[in-house]
Tab-separated table of C-alpha atoms in Angstrom:
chain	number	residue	atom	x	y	z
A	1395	UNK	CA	0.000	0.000	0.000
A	1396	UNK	CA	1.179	3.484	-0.287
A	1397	UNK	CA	3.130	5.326	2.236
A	1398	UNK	CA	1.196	8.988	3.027
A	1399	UNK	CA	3.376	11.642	3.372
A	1400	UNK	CA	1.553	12.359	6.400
A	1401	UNK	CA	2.447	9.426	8.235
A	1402	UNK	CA	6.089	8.289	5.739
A	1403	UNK	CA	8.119	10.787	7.669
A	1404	UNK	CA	8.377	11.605	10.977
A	1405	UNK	CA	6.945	14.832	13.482
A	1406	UNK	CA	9.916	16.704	12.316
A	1407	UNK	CA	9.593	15.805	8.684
A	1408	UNK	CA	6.476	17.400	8.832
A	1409	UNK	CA	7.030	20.454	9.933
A	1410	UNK	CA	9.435	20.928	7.482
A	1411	UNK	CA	7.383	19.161	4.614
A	1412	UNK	CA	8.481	21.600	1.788
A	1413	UNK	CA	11.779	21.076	2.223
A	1414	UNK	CA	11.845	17.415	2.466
A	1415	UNK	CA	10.169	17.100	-0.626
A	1416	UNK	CA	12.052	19.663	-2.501
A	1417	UNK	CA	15.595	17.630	-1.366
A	1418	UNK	CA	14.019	13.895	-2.000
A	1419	UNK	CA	12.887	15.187	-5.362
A	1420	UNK	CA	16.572	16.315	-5.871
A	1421	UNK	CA	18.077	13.037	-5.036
A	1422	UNK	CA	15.349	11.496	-7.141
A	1423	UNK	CA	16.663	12.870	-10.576
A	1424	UNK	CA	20.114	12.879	-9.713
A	1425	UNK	CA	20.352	9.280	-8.104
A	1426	UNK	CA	18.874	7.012	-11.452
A	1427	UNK	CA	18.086	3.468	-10.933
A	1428	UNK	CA	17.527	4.620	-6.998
A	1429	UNK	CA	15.469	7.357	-6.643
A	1430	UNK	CA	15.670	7.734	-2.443
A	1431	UNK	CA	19.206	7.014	-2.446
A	1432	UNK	CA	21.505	5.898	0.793
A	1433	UNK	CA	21.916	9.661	1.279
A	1434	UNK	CA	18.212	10.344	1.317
A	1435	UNK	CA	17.933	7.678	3.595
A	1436	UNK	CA	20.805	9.108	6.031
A	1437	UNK	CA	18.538	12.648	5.452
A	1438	UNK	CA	15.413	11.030	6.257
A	1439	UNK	CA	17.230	9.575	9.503
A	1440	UNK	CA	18.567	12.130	10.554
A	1441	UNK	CA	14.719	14.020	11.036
A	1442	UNK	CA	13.941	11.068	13.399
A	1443	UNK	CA	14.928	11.525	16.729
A	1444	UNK	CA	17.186	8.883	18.137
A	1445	UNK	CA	15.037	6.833	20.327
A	1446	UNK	CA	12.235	6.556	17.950
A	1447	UNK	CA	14.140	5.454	15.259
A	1448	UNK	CA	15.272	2.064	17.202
A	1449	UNK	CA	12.210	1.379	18.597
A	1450	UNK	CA	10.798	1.385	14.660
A	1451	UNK	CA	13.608	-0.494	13.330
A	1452	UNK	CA	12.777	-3.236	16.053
A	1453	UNK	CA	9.048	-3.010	14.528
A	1454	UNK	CA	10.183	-3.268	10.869
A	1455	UNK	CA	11.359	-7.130	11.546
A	1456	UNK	CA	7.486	-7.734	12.971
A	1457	UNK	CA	5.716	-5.593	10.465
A	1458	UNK	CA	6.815	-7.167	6.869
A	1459	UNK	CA	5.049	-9.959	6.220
A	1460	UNK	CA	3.927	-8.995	2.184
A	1461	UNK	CA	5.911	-8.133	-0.508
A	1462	UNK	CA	2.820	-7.858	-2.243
A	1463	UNK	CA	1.676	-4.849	0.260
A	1464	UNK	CA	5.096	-3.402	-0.775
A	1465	UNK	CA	5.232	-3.365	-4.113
A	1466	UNK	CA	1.653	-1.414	-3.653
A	1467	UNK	CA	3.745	1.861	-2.314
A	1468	UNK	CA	4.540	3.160	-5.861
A	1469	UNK	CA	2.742	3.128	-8.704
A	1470	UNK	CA	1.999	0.998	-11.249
A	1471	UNK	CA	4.247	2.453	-13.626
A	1472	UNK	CA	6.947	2.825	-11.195
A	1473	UNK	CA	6.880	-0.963	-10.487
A	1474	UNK	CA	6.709	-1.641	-14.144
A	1475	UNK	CA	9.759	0.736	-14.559
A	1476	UNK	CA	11.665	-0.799	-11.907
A	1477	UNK	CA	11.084	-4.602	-13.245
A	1478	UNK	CA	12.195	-3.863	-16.459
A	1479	UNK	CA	15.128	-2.139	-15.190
A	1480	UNK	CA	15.992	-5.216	-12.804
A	1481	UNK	CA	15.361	-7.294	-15.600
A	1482	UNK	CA	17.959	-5.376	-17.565
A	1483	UNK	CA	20.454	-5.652	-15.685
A	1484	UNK	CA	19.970	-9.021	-14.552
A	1485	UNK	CA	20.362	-9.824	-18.353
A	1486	UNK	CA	22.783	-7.660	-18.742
A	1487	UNK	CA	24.807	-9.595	-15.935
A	1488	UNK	CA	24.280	-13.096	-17.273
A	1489	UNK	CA	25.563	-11.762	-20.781
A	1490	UNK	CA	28.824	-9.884	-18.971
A	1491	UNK	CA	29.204	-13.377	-17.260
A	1492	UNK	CA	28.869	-15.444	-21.234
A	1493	UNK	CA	30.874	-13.127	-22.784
A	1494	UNK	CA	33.657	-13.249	-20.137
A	1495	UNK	CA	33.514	-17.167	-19.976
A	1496	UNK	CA	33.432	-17.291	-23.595
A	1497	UNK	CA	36.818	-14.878	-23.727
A	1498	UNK	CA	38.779	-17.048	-21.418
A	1499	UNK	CA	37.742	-20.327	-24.054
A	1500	UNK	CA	39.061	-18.239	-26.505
A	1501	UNK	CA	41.932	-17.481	-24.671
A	1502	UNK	CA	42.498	-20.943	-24.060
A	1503	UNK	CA	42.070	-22.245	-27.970
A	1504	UNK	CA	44.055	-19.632	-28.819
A	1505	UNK	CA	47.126	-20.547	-26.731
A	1506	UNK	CA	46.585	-24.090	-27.593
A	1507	UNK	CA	46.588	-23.345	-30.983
A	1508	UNK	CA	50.131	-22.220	-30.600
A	1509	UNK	CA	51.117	-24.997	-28.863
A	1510	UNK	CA	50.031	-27.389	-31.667
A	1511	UNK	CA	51.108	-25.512	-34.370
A	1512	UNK	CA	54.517	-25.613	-33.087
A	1513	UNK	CA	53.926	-29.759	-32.391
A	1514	UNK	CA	53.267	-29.935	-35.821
A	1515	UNK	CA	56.459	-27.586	-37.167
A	1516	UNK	CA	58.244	-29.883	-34.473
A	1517	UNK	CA	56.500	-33.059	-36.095
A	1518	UNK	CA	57.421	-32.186	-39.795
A	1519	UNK	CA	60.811	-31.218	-39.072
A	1520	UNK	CA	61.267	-34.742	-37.601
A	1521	UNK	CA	59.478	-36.400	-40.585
A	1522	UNK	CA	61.692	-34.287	-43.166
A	1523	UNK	CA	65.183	-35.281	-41.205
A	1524	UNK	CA	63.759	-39.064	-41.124
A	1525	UNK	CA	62.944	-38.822	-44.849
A	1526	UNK	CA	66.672	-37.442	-45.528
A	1527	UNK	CA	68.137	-39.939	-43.541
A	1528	UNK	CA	66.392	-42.416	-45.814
A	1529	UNK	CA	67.101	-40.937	-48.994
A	1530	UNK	CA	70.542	-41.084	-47.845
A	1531	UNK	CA	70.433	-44.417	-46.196
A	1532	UNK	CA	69.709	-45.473	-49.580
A	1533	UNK	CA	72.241	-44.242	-51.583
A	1534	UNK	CA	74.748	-45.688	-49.078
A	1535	UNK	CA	72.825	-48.958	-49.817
A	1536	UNK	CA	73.296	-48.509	-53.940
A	1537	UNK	CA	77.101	-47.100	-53.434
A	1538	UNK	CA	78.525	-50.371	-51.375
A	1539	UNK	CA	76.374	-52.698	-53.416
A	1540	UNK	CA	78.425	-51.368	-56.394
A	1541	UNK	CA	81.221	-51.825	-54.496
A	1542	UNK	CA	80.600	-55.627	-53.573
A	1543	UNK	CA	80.176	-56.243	-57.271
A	1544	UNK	CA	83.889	-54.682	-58.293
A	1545	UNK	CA	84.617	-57.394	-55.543
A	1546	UNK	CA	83.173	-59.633	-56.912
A	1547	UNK	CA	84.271	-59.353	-60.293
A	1548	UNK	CA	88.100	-59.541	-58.836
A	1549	UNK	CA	87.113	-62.818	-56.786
A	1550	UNK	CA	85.962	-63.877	-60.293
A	1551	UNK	CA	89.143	-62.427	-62.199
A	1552	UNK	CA	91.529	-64.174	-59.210
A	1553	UNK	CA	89.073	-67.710	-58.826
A	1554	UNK	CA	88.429	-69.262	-55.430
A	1555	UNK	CA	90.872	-68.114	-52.858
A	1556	UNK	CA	91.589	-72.112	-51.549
A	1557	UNK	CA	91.942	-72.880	-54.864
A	1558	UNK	CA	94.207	-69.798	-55.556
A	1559	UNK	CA	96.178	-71.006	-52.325
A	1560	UNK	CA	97.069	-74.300	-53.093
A	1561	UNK	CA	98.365	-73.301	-56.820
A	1562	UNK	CA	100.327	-71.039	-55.257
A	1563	UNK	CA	102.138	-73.372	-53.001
A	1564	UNK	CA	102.199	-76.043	-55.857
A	1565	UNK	CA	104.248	-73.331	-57.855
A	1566	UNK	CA	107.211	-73.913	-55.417
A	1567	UNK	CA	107.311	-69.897	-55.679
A	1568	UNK	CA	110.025	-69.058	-53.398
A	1569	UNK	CA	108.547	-68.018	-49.551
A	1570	UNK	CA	108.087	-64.494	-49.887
A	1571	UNK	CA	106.557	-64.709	-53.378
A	1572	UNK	CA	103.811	-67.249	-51.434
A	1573	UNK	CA	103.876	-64.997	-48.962
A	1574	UNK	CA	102.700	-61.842	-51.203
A	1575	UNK	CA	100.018	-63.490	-52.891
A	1576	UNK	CA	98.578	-65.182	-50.162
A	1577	UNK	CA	98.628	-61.760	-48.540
A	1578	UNK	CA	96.824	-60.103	-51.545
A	1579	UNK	CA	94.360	-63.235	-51.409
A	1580	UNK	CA	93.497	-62.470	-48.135
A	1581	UNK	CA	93.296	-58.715	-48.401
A	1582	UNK	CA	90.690	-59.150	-51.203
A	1583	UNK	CA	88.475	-61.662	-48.586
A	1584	UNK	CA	88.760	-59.064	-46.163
A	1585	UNK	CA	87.680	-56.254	-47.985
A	1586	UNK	CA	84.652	-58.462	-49.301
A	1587	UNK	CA	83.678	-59.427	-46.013
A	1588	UNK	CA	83.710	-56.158	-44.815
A	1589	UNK	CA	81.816	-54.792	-47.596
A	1590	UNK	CA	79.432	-56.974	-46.801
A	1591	UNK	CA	78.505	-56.568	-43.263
A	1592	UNK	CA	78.697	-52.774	-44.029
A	1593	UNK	CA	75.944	-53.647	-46.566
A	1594	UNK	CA	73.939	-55.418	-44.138
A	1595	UNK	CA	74.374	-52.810	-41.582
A	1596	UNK	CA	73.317	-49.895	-43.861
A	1597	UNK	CA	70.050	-52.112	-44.606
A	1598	UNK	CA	69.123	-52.438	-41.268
A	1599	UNK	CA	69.548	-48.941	-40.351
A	1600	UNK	CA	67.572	-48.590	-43.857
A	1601	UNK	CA	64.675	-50.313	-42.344
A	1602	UNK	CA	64.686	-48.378	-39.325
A	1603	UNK	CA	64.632	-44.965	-40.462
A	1604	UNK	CA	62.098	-46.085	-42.770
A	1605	UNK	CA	59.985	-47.148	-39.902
A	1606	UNK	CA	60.483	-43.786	-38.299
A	1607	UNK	CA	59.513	-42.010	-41.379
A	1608	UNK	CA	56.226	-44.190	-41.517
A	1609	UNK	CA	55.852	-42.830	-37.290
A	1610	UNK	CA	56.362	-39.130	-38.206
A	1611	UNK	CA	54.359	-39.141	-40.910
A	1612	UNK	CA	51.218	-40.511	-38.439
A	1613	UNK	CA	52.482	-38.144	-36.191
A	1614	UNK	CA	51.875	-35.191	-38.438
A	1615	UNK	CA	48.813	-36.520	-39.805
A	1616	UNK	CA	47.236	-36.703	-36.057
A	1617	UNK	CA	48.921	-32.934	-35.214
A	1618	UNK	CA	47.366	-31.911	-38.212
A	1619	UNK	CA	43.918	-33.456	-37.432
A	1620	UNK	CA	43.971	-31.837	-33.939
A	1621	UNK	CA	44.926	-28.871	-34.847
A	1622	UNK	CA	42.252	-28.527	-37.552
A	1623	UNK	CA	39.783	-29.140	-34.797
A	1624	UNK	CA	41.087	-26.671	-32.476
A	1625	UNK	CA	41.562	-24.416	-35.334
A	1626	UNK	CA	37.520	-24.798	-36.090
A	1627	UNK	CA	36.842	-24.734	-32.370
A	1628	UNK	CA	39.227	-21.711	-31.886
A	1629	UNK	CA	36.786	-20.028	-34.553
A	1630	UNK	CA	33.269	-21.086	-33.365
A	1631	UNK	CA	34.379	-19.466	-30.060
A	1632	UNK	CA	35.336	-15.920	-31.955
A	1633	UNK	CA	32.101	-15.695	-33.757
A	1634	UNK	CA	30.053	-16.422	-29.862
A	1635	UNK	CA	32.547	-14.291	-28.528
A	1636	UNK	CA	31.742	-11.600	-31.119
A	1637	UNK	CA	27.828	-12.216	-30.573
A	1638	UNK	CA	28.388	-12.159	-26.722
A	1639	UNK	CA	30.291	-8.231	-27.224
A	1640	UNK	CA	27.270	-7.366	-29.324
A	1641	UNK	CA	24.441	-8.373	-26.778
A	1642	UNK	CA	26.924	-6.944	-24.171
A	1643	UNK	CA	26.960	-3.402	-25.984
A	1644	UNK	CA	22.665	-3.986	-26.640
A	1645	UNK	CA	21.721	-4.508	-23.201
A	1646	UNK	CA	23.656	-1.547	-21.801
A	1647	UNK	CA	21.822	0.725	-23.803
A	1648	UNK	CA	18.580	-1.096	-23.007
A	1649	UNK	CA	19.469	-0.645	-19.414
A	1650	UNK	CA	20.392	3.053	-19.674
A	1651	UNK	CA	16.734	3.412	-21.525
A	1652	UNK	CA	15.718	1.564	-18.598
A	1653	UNK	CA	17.345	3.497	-16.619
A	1654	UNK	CA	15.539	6.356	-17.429
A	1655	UNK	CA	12.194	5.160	-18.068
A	1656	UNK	CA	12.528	4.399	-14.166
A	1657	UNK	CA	14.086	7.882	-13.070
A	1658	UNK	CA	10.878	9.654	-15.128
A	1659	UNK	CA	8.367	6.958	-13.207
A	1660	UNK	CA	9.806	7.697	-9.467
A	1661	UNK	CA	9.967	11.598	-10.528
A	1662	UNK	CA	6.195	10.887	-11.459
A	1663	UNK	CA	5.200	8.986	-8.197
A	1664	UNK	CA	6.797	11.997	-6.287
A	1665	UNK	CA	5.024	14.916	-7.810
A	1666	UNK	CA	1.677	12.321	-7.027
A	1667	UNK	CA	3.035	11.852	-3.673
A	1668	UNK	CA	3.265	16.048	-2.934
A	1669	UNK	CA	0.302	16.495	-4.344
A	1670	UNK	CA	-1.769	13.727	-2.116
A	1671	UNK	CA	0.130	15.905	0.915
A	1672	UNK	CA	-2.030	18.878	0.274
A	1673	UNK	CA	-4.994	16.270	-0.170
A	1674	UNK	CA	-3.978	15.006	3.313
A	1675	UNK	CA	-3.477	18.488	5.293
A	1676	UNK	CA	-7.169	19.863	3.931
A	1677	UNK	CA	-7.963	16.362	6.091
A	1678	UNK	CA	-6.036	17.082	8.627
A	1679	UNK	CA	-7.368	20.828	9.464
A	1680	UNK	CA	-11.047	19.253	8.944
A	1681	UNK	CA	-10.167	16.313	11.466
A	1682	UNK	CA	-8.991	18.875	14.089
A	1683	UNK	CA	-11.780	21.269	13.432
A	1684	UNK	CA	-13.920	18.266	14.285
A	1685	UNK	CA	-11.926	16.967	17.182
A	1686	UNK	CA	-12.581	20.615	18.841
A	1687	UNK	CA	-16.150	20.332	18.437
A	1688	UNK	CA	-16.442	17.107	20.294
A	1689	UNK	CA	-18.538	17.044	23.274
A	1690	UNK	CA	-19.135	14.766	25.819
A	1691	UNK	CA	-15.995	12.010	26.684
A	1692	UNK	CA	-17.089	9.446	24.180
A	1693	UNK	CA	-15.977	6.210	24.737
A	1694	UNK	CA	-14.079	5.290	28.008
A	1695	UNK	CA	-12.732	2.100	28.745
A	1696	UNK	CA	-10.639	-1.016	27.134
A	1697	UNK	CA	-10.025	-0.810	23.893
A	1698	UNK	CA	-9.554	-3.940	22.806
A	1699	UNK	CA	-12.253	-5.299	20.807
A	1700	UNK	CA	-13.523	-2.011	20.335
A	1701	UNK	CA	-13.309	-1.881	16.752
A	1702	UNK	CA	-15.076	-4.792	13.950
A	1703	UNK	CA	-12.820	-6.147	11.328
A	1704	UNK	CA	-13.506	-3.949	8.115
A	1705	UNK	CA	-14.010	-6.801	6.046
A	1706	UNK	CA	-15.796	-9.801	7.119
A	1707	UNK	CA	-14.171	-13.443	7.351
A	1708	UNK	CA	-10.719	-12.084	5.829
A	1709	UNK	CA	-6.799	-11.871	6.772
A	1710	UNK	CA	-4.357	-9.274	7.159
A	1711	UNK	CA	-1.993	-9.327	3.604
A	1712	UNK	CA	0.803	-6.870	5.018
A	1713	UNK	CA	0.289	-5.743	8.184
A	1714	UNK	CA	1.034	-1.806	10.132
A	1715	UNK	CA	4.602	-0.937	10.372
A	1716	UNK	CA	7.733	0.861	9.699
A	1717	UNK	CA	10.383	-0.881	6.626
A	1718	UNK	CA	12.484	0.148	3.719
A	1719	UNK	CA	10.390	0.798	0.794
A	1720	UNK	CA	11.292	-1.611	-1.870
A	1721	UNK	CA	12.085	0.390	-4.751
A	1722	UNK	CA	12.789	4.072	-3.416
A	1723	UNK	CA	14.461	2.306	-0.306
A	1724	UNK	CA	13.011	5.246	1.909
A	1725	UNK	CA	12.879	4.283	5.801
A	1726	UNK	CA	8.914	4.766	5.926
A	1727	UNK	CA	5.154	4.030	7.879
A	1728	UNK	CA	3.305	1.650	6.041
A	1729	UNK	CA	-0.015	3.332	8.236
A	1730	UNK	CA	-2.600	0.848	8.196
A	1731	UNK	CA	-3.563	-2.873	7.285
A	1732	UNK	CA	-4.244	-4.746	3.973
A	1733	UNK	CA	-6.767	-7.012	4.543
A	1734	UNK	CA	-7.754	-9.817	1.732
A	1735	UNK	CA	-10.853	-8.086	-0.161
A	1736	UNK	CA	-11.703	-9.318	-3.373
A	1737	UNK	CA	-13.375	-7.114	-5.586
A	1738	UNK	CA	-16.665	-5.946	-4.793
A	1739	UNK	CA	-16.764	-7.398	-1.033
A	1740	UNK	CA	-18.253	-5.180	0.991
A	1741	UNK	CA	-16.475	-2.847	3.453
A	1742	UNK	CA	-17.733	-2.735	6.804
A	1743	UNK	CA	-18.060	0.443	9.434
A	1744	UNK	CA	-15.537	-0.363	12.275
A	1745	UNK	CA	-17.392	1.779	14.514
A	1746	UNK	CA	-20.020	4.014	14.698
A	1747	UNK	CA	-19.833	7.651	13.089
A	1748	UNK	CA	-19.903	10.054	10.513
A	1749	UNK	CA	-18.214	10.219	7.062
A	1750	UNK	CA	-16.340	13.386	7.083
A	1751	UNK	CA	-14.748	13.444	3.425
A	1752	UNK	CA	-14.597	11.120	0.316
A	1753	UNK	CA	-12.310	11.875	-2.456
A	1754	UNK	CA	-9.880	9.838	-5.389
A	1755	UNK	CA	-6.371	9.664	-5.071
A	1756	UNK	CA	-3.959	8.899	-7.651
A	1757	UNK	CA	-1.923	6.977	-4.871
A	1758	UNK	CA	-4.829	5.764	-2.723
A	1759	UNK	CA	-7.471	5.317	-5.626
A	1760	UNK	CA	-11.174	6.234	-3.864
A	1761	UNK	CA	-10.918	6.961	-0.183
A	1762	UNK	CA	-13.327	7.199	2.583
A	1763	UNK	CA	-13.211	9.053	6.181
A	1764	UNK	CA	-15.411	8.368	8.713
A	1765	UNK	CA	-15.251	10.643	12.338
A	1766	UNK	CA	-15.646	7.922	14.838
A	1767	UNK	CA	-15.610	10.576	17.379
A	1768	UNK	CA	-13.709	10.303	20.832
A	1769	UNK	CA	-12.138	6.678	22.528
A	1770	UNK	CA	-10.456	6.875	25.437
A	1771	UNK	CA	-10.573	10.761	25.522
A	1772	UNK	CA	-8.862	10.738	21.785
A	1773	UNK	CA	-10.269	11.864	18.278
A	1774	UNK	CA	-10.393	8.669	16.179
A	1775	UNK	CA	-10.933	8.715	12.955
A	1776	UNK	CA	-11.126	5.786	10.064
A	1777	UNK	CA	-10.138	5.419	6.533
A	1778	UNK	CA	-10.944	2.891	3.975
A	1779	UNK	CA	-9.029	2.888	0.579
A	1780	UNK	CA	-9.093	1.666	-3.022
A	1781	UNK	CA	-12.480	1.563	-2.872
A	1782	UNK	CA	-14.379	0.420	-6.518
A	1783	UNK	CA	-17.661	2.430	-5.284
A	1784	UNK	CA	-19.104	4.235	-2.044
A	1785	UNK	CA	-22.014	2.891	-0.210
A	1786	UNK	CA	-21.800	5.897	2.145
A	1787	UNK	CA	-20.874	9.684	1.290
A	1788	UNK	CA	-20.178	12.616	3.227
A	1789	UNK	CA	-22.170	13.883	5.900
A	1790	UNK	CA	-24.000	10.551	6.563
A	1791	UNK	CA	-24.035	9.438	9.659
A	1792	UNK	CA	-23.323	4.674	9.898
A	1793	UNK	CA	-24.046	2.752	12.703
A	1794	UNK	CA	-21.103	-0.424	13.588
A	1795	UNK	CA	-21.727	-3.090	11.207
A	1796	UNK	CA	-22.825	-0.883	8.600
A	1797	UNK	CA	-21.838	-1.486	4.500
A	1798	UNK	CA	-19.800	1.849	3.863
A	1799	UNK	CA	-17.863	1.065	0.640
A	1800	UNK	CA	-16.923	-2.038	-2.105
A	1801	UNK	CA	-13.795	-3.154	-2.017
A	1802	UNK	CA	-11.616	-2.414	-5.357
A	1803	UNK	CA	-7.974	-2.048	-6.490
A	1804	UNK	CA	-8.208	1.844	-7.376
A	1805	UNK	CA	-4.938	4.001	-7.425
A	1806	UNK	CA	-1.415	2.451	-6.498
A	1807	UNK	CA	-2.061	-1.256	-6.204
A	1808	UNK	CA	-1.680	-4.157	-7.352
A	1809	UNK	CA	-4.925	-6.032	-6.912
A	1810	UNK	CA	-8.108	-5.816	-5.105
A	1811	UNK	CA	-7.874	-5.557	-1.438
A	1812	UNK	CA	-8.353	-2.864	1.778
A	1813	UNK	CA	-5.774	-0.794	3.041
A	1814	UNK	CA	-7.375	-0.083	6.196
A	1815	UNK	CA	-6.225	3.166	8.570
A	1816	UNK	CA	-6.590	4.407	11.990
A	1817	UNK	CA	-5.629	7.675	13.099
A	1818	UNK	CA	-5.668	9.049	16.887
A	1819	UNK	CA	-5.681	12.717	17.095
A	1820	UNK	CA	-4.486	12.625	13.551
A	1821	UNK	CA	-1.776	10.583	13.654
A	1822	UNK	CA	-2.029	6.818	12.336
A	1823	UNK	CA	-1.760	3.468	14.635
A	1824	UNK	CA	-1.537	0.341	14.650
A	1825	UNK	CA	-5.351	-1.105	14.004
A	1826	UNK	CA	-4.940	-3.894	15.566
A	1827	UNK	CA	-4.827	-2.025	19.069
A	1828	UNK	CA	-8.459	-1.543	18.636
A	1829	UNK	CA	-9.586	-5.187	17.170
């Protein structure tokens, strides 16, 4: 329900009324997003006198029971305002967090990228120096097979070396001509022995770099596969990335807009608000006037029970009590008691009396007043709001029990209900003090 001006700011706020209003308004358009902000609050605070204000914070833990009530202190447009704007940047958070995460994947492909591009340099390097080996591996293989044959051919030329040894020494050459040609024999086996377990060797070693040419070349072929996926990976994540920036760069400007759309709604609600406290002091100067024409004591005696439930067979929705306004975040009175009141339920006299004044508010929609005289040697008077239509009007006089009003959802709220207010000697209480 709304917060009255008349009962959202303390005695001392009051008497300097203007003033307030004039500074909150200030605050309002220069604060954005939070129209009341902490410094309004510390400037509302510091109108409340010490004591008062810690005996109402205690009561604000006791007295908020329904955010729905709460969200019924502004107006509709205000609330609308503020939702988009929390919706805003609430998107605009979740797309900060996407783009960032999306950034450090990017980050990540990207250095890995490196990494197996320079796997695969290292990989093909190792595949061409296997391949060279090879190439000259074989050429070693084609030189000393060439070199075996001219062996050969002098093992041919020269016959078989036993052979060639026993001629000799059937000769009867003298020793040392034996001597030199079994020498030269022998030399020529040895060089063809040798030539051939070089051969075999260079073969082997042959095979072997072969098989490491066949290992490098999988080797590349798998650094080349993975790095084509990274590579496509690497990209996907630069076009999200790019996508992310753009919804990034949308939904700030959406939430400036926002922004703004919310500023111009709380900058609305307040000129409302100032003019409902001119509404609100004609009432108050007409509630005095008829507080000094009382006669008689009224009633005397306990006062519990002494007023009916406004609305028959219903349930307080957000009860009397002092809280931080949800959206202008204002430490104010939320003066009276939403009771459950569908549409068109009627509205009940609390006590006996005589309405005084029925008017519409943009805040408080249709509003009745009924003068319920003295209690306890006090003025008390009653207020029913967001009425859909009046049963009673000014100047009639309703018994206890009496149909006064319908109940509705007219001005600043958020579905049909009563916001239900009791004021001694003009100042609201807690209803239930009477019930």
């Amino acid at each position: 329900m709304p917060l009255p001006p008349r009962d959202r700011f303390s005695r001392t706020v009051k008497r300097n009324s203007a003033l307030t209003l004039a500074l909150l308004a200030a605050v309002a358009l220069a604060s954005g997003p939070t129209v009341f902000s902490a410094d309004a609050v510390s400037l509302h605070s510091s109108l409340i006198k010490t004591d008062d204000l810690h005996n109402k914070k205690n009561k604000v833990h006791q007295g908020i029971q329904s955010a729905q009530g709460d969200l019924e202190d502004s107006s509709a447009s205000a609330n609308a305002a503020n939702a988009r704007l929390k919706s805003a940047q609430a998107s605009l958070g979740t797309a900060q967090a996407t783009f960032a995460a999306t950034q450090g994947q990017l980050s990540a492909a990207q250095v890995l990228d490196t990494q197996m591009q320079a796997k695969l340099a290292a990989a093909q390097t190792a595949l061409d120096t296997a391949q060279t080996a090879v190439a000259n591996g074989k050429a070693h293989v084609v030189d000393q097979r060439a070199a075996i044959g001219r062996l050969a051919a002098e093992s041919y030329t020269y016959g078989d070396p036993n052979l060639m040894r026993m001629s000799i020494m059937l000769q009867g050459a003298t020793p040392e001509q034996m001597a030199l040609e079994l020498s030269t024999i022998d030399s020529l086996m040895s060089r063809e022995t040798g030539a051939l377990a070089r051969l075999k060797a260079t073969e082997a070693t042959l095979v072997s770099q072969k098989d490491q040419v066949a290992k490098a070349k999988t080797a590349v072929a798998q650094e080349r596969q993975d790095a084509a996926v990274n590579l496509a990976h690497k990209q996907q994540l630069e076009q999200q990335a790019a996508a992310a920036r753009s919804q990034v760069a949308a939904l700030v400007a959406s939430r400036q807009v926002a922004v703004v759309a919310a500023a111009q709604a709380r900058a609305s609600d307040l000129a409302k608000l100032k003019q409902l406290k001119k509404q609100e002091a004609r009432i108050q100067r007409l509630i005095k006037a008829r507080a000094r024409k009382h006669q008689g004591r009224g009633f005397t005696g306990s006062s519990n029970g002494y007023l009916l439930p406004p609305v028959k067979n219903s349930y307080i929705t957000s009860p009397y009590g002092w809280r931080i306004h949800p959206i202008y975040h204002y430490w104010g009175l939320h003066d009276g008691d939403d009771f459950h009141a569908p549409c068109g339920v009627p509205e009940y006299a609390s006590a006996g009396g005589t309405v005084i004044s029925e008017y519409y508010s943009d805040v408080w929609g249709n509003r009745l007043y009924i003068d319920a005289g003295k209690v306890n040697g006090k003025s008390m008077t009653l207020i029913y709001n967001h009425i859909s239509t009046y049963k009673a009007h000014t100047g009639d006089h309703v018994k206890r029990g009496d149909v006064v009003a319908y109940a509705g959802t007219t001005g600043w709220s958020t579905g049909c209900h009563l916001h239900f207010t009791v004021m001694i000697n003009g100042t609201a209480v807690d209803p239930q003090t009477y019930m």
